[in-house]
Amino acid sequence: MNEPMPDRADTAFQEKLNQRLRFYEDLGLGLFYRDRRTSGIQSTAPAIAETSSTLIEESILPKSAAKPTASAPANKLPSLPSAAAVPSLFEATSKIAGDTLPIIRTDLGECTRCKLHTTRNKIVFGDGSSKAELVFIGEGPGADEDAQGLPFVGRAGKLLTQMIEAMGLQRQQVYICNVVKCRPPGNRQPEKDEVDACSPFLFRQLDALKPKVIVCLGATAAQTLLQTNRGISHFRGEWLEYRGYKMIATYHPAYLLRNPAAKGDVWKDLQKVMAELGLEIKKNKAK
Ligand code: SF4
């Protein structure tokens, strides 16, 4: 009796699917597919969409614009990039049970996922307490960080340490990381494809840490978490929400080195964070 021949189209599709799965598993996303297989794509999609729109409403939009009305439905808001309306793969995979910083570091490996790997010396994964209630996120490593493999250890890092100590904390009590983990050449801004490749690991770090407060240092960090290209001046110093975590954006310490007059604004922002964390605010620590 003849065996039935496999359908060529099915075989090609299966191979394509396998390739895609291998790519995602390379990013540490195996659990995503197990979850999706057991829970079903149809049943999870509405929940994801709701989470995404809630994020948009609570993070960027003025309250008056957040709620859908008959004349302006929520899914047709003009000022937001389309990426915000569609949950990313990593939004869908958020809060992987049992994910830890060492597991995420292992998944990252000697990463070559974007072109920044060609010029880096050391990956700068992040540094600080795995139990930190407060997380600072910068843009990317500079020359000193690239050499040492640690975040914020150059001039801007020293200023950040002073800011943390002015809050009544030690640097070891917080967690510090960046949007991209390899130094962009010449300290240029990371490009979109680099942020897209690297930020999923940042998202996993945040979910593993579950901080009370996230402080975004500079526009790149805030824009990455909020999935917006709005300038930081639109939301600096405002309480926002990133997937259930309270977050606030303030100026990057490197900006403060060039513009010391902005230190007062940053201190006001950090005082809000201190109040949220129940830290004592002493007026003489303002500078
Ligand atoms: S920046 Fe991130 S994604 Fe790019 S090579 Fe470095 S670790 Fe990998």
Coordinates of C-alpha atoms and ligand atoms in Angstrom, one line a residue:
M1 CA 0.0 0.0 0.0
N2 CA 1.4 3.4 -0.9
E3 CA 2.2 5.9 1.9
P4 CA 0.4 9.3 1.4
M5 CA 2.8 11.9 0.1
P6 CA 3.2 15.0 2.3
D7 CA 1.8 18.1 0.8
R8 CA 4.6 20.3 -0.4
A9 CA 2.9 23.5 0.7
D10 CA 2.5 22.0 4.2
T11 CA 6.1 21.0 4.4
A12 CA 7.4 24.4 3.3
F13 CA 5.1 26.1 5.7
Q14 CA 6.2 23.8 8.5
E15 CA 9.9 24.6 7.7
K16 CA 9.2 28.3 7.7
L17 CA 7.4 28.0 11.1
N18 CA 10.3 26.0 12.5
Q19 CA 12.8 28.7 11.4
R20 CA 10.7 31.4 13.0
L21 CA 10.4 29.4 16.3
R22 CA 14.1 28.8 16.4
F23 CA 14.6 32.6 16.0
Y24 CA 12.3 33.4 18.9
E25 CA 13.8 30.7 21.1
D26 CA 17.2 32.2 20.3
L27 CA 15.8 35.3 22.0
G28 CA 14.7 33.2 25.0
L29 CA 11.1 33.0 24.0
G30 CA 10.3 29.4 24.3
L31 CA 7.8 29.9 27.0
F32 CA 5.8 32.2 24.9
Y33 CA 5.0 29.5 22.5
R34 CA 4.2 27.0 25.1
D35 CA 1.8 29.5 26.6
R36 CA 0.2 30.3 23.3
R37 CA -0.2 26.6 22.4
T38 CA -2.0 25.9 25.7
S39 CA -4.1 29.0 26.0
G40 CA -4.8 29.7 22.3
I41 CA -4.2 32.7 20.2
Q42 CA -7.8 33.7 19.9
S43 CA -8.4 33.8 23.7
T44 CA -5.3 35.8 24.5
A45 CA -5.5 38.5 21.8
P46 CA -8.3 40.6 23.3
A47 CA -6.5 40.7 26.6
I48 CA -3.3 41.9 25.0
A49 CA -5.1 44.6 23.0
E50 CA -6.7 45.8 26.2
T51 CA -3.3 46.0 28.0
S52 CA -1.8 47.9 25.2
S53 CA -4.5 50.5 25.0
T54 CA -4.5 50.9 28.7
L55 CA -0.8 51.6 28.6
I56 CA -1.3 54.2 25.9
E57 CA -4.1 55.9 27.8
E58 CA -2.4 56.0 31.1
S59 CA 1.1 56.8 30.0
I60 CA 1.0 59.4 27.3
L61 CA -2.4 60.8 26.7
P62 CA -4.0 63.5 28.8
K63 CA -6.9 62.0 30.8
S64 CA -9.4 63.9 28.6
A65 CA -8.1 62.2 25.5
A66 CA -7.7 58.7 26.9
K67 CA -11.3 57.5 26.9
P68 CA -12.9 56.7 23.6
T69 CA -15.8 58.9 22.5
A70 CA -18.3 58.6 19.7
S71 CA -16.3 61.1 17.6
A72 CA -12.8 60.0 18.5
P73 CA -12.6 56.2 19.0
A74 CA -9.5 55.1 21.0
N75 CA -8.1 53.1 18.1
K76 CA -7.8 56.1 15.9
L77 CA -5.7 58.4 18.0
P78 CA -3.6 60.4 15.6
S79 CA -0.6 61.3 17.8
L80 CA 0.6 57.8 18.6
P81 CA 2.9 55.7 16.5
S82 CA 1.3 52.5 15.1
A83 CA 3.7 50.4 17.1
A84 CA 2.0 51.4 20.3
A85 CA -1.4 50.1 19.1
V86 CA 0.0 46.7 18.3
P87 CA 1.4 44.7 21.2
S88 CA 5.0 43.7 20.6
L89 CA 6.0 40.1 20.8
F90 CA 7.6 40.9 24.1
E91 CA 4.6 42.6 25.5
A92 CA 2.8 39.4 24.8
T93 CA 5.5 37.4 26.5
S94 CA 5.7 39.6 29.5
K95 CA 6.2 38.2 33.0
I96 CA 7.7 34.9 32.0
A97 CA 7.3 32.8 35.2
G98 CA 10.6 32.2 36.9
D99 CA 12.5 34.6 34.8
T100 CA 15.6 36.0 36.6
L101 CA 18.4 38.3 35.8
P102 CA 21.0 35.4 35.4
I103 CA 18.6 33.5 33.1
I104 CA 18.2 36.7 30.9
R105 CA 21.9 37.2 30.9
T106 CA 22.4 33.6 29.8
D107 CA 19.8 34.1 27.0
L108 CA 21.6 37.2 25.9
G109 CA 24.9 35.3 25.6
E110 CA 27.7 36.8 23.5
C111 CA 25.0 38.6 21.6
T112 CA 25.3 39.3 17.9
R113 CA 21.7 40.3 17.3
C114 CA 22.5 43.8 16.1
K115 CA 25.4 45.5 14.4
L116 CA 26.6 47.1 17.7
H117 CA 28.3 43.8 18.6
T118 CA 30.9 44.5 15.9
T119 CA 32.4 47.5 17.7
R120 CA 31.8 46.7 21.4
N121 CA 34.4 45.6 23.9
K122 CA 32.1 44.4 26.6
I123 CA 28.3 43.9 26.9
V124 CA 26.9 46.1 29.6
F125 CA 24.0 44.1 30.9
G126 CA 23.2 46.0 34.1
D127 CA 24.3 46.4 37.6
G128 CA 22.8 46.6 41.1
S129 CA 20.5 44.8 43.4
S130 CA 18.2 42.1 42.0
K131 CA 15.7 43.2 44.8
A132 CA 15.9 46.9 43.8
E133 CA 12.7 48.9 44.2
L134 CA 14.2 51.6 42.0
V135 CA 15.5 51.1 38.5
F136 CA 17.3 53.7 36.4
I137 CA 17.4 53.2 32.7
G138 CA 19.8 55.1 30.4
E139 CA 20.3 55.0 26.7
G140 CA 23.5 53.0 26.1
P141 CA 27.0 52.4 27.3
G142 CA 29.8 55.0 26.7
A143 CA 33.5 54.4 26.4
D144 CA 34.1 53.8 30.1
E145 CA 31.2 51.5 30.4
D146 CA 32.3 49.6 27.3
A147 CA 35.7 49.1 28.7
Q148 CA 34.5 48.0 32.2
G149 CA 31.3 46.2 31.3
L150 CA 29.4 48.2 33.9
P151 CA 26.7 50.9 33.4
F152 CA 27.2 54.5 34.3
V153 CA 30.8 54.5 35.5
G154 CA 32.1 57.5 33.6
R155 CA 31.5 61.2 34.3
A156 CA 27.8 60.9 33.9
G157 CA 27.8 57.8 36.0
K158 CA 29.5 59.6 38.9
L159 CA 26.8 62.3 38.7
L160 CA 24.1 59.6 38.8
T161 CA 25.8 58.1 41.8
Q162 CA 25.7 61.5 43.5
M163 CA 22.0 61.8 42.6
I164 CA 21.3 58.4 44.1
E165 CA 23.1 59.2 47.3
A166 CA 21.3 62.6 47.5
M167 CA 18.1 60.5 47.6
G168 CA 19.4 58.7 50.7
L169 CA 20.3 55.5 48.9
Q170 CA 23.4 53.7 48.0
R171 CA 24.1 52.7 44.4
Q172 CA 24.1 49.0 45.3
Q173 CA 20.5 49.3 46.5
V174 CA 19.2 50.3 43.0
Y175 CA 19.5 48.7 39.6
I176 CA 21.0 50.5 36.7
C177 CA 20.8 49.5 33.0
N178 CA 20.4 50.8 29.5
V179 CA 18.2 50.4 26.5
V180 CA 21.0 48.9 24.4
K181 CA 23.8 46.8 26.0
C182 CA 26.6 47.6 23.6
R183 CA 28.2 50.9 23.0
P184 CA 27.0 52.8 19.9
P185 CA 30.2 54.0 18.1
G186 CA 31.1 57.6 18.9
N187 CA 28.4 57.6 21.6
R188 CA 25.7 58.2 18.9
Q189 CA 22.1 57.5 19.6
P190 CA 21.2 53.9 19.2
E191 CA 19.3 53.3 15.9
K192 CA 15.8 51.8 15.7
D193 CA 16.9 48.4 14.6
E194 CA 19.4 48.3 17.5
V195 CA 16.8 49.3 20.0
D196 CA 14.3 46.8 18.6
A197 CA 16.9 44.0 18.9
C198 CA 18.1 44.8 22.4
S199 CA 15.1 46.3 24.3
P200 CA 13.3 42.9 24.7
F201 CA 16.0 42.0 27.2
L202 CA 15.4 45.2 29.0
F203 CA 11.7 44.5 29.2
R204 CA 12.5 41.0 30.7
Q205 CA 14.9 42.6 33.2
L206 CA 12.2 44.9 34.4
D207 CA 9.7 42.1 34.7
A208 CA 12.3 40.1 36.7
L209 CA 13.0 43.0 39.0
K210 CA 9.4 44.2 39.4
P211 CA 10.5 47.6 40.7
K212 CA 8.3 50.0 42.5
V213 CA 9.6 52.9 40.4
I214 CA 11.4 53.1 37.1
V215 CA 13.3 56.3 36.3
C216 CA 14.1 56.8 32.6
L217 CA 17.2 58.9 32.1
G218 CA 16.7 60.8 28.9
A219 CA 14.4 60.5 25.9
T220 CA 15.6 57.2 24.5
A221 CA 14.7 55.2 27.6
A222 CA 11.3 56.8 28.0
Q223 CA 10.4 56.5 24.3
T224 CA 11.4 52.9 24.3
L225 CA 9.2 52.0 27.2
L226 CA 6.3 54.1 26.1
Q227 CA 6.6 53.2 22.5
T228 CA 6.4 56.8 21.4
N229 CA 8.6 59.2 19.6
R230 CA 7.3 62.2 21.5
G231 CA 10.0 64.5 23.0
I232 CA 10.8 64.1 26.6
S233 CA 9.7 67.7 27.3
H234 CA 6.1 66.4 26.8
F235 CA 6.2 64.1 29.8
R236 CA 9.3 64.8 31.9
G237 CA 8.5 64.8 35.6
E238 CA 5.1 63.3 35.1
W239 CA 4.1 60.0 36.7
L240 CA 3.5 57.5 33.9
E241 CA 2.8 53.8 33.8
Y242 CA 4.8 51.1 32.0
R243 CA 2.9 47.8 32.1
G244 CA 1.8 48.3 35.7
Y245 CA 5.1 49.8 36.9
K246 CA 5.2 53.4 37.9
M247 CA 7.7 55.3 35.8
I248 CA 9.0 58.8 35.5
A249 CA 11.3 60.4 32.9
T250 CA 13.9 62.9 33.7
Y251 CA 17.1 64.3 32.0
H252 CA 20.1 62.1 31.4
P253 CA 23.1 62.9 33.7
A254 CA 25.2 63.5 30.5
Y255 CA 22.7 66.3 29.6
L256 CA 23.1 67.7 33.1
L257 CA 26.9 67.8 32.6
R258 CA 26.3 70.0 29.5
N259 CA 23.4 71.9 31.1
P260 CA 23.9 72.2 34.9
A261 CA 20.9 74.6 35.1
A262 CA 18.6 71.6 34.5
K263 CA 19.8 70.0 37.8
G264 CA 17.0 71.7 39.7
D265 CA 14.3 70.1 37.4
V266 CA 15.9 66.7 37.9
W267 CA 16.0 67.1 41.6
K268 CA 12.3 67.9 41.6
D269 CA 11.7 64.7 39.7
L270 CA 13.8 62.7 42.1
Q271 CA 11.9 64.1 45.0
K272 CA 8.7 62.7 43.6
V273 CA 10.4 59.4 43.4
M274 CA 11.6 59.7 47.0
A275 CA 8.1 60.5 48.1
E276 CA 6.8 57.4 46.3
L277 CA 9.4 55.2 47.9
G278 CA 8.9 56.7 51.3
L279 CA 12.3 58.3 51.5
E280 CA 12.9 61.3 53.6
I281 CA 13.3 64.5 51.7
K282 CA 16.0 66.8 53.0
K283 CA 16.0 70.3 51.5
N284 CA 19.7 70.7 51.9
K285 CA 20.4 67.9 49.5
A286 CA 19.0 69.7 46.5
K287 CA 22.3 70.4 44.5
Ligands
SF4_1 S1 23.2 46.0 21.6 FE1 22.0 44.4 22.4 S2 21.1 43.3 20.7 FE2 22.8 44.5 19.9 S3 24.6 43.1 20.0 FE3 24.6 44.3 21.9 S4 23.4 43.0 23.4 FE4 23.0 42.2 21.3

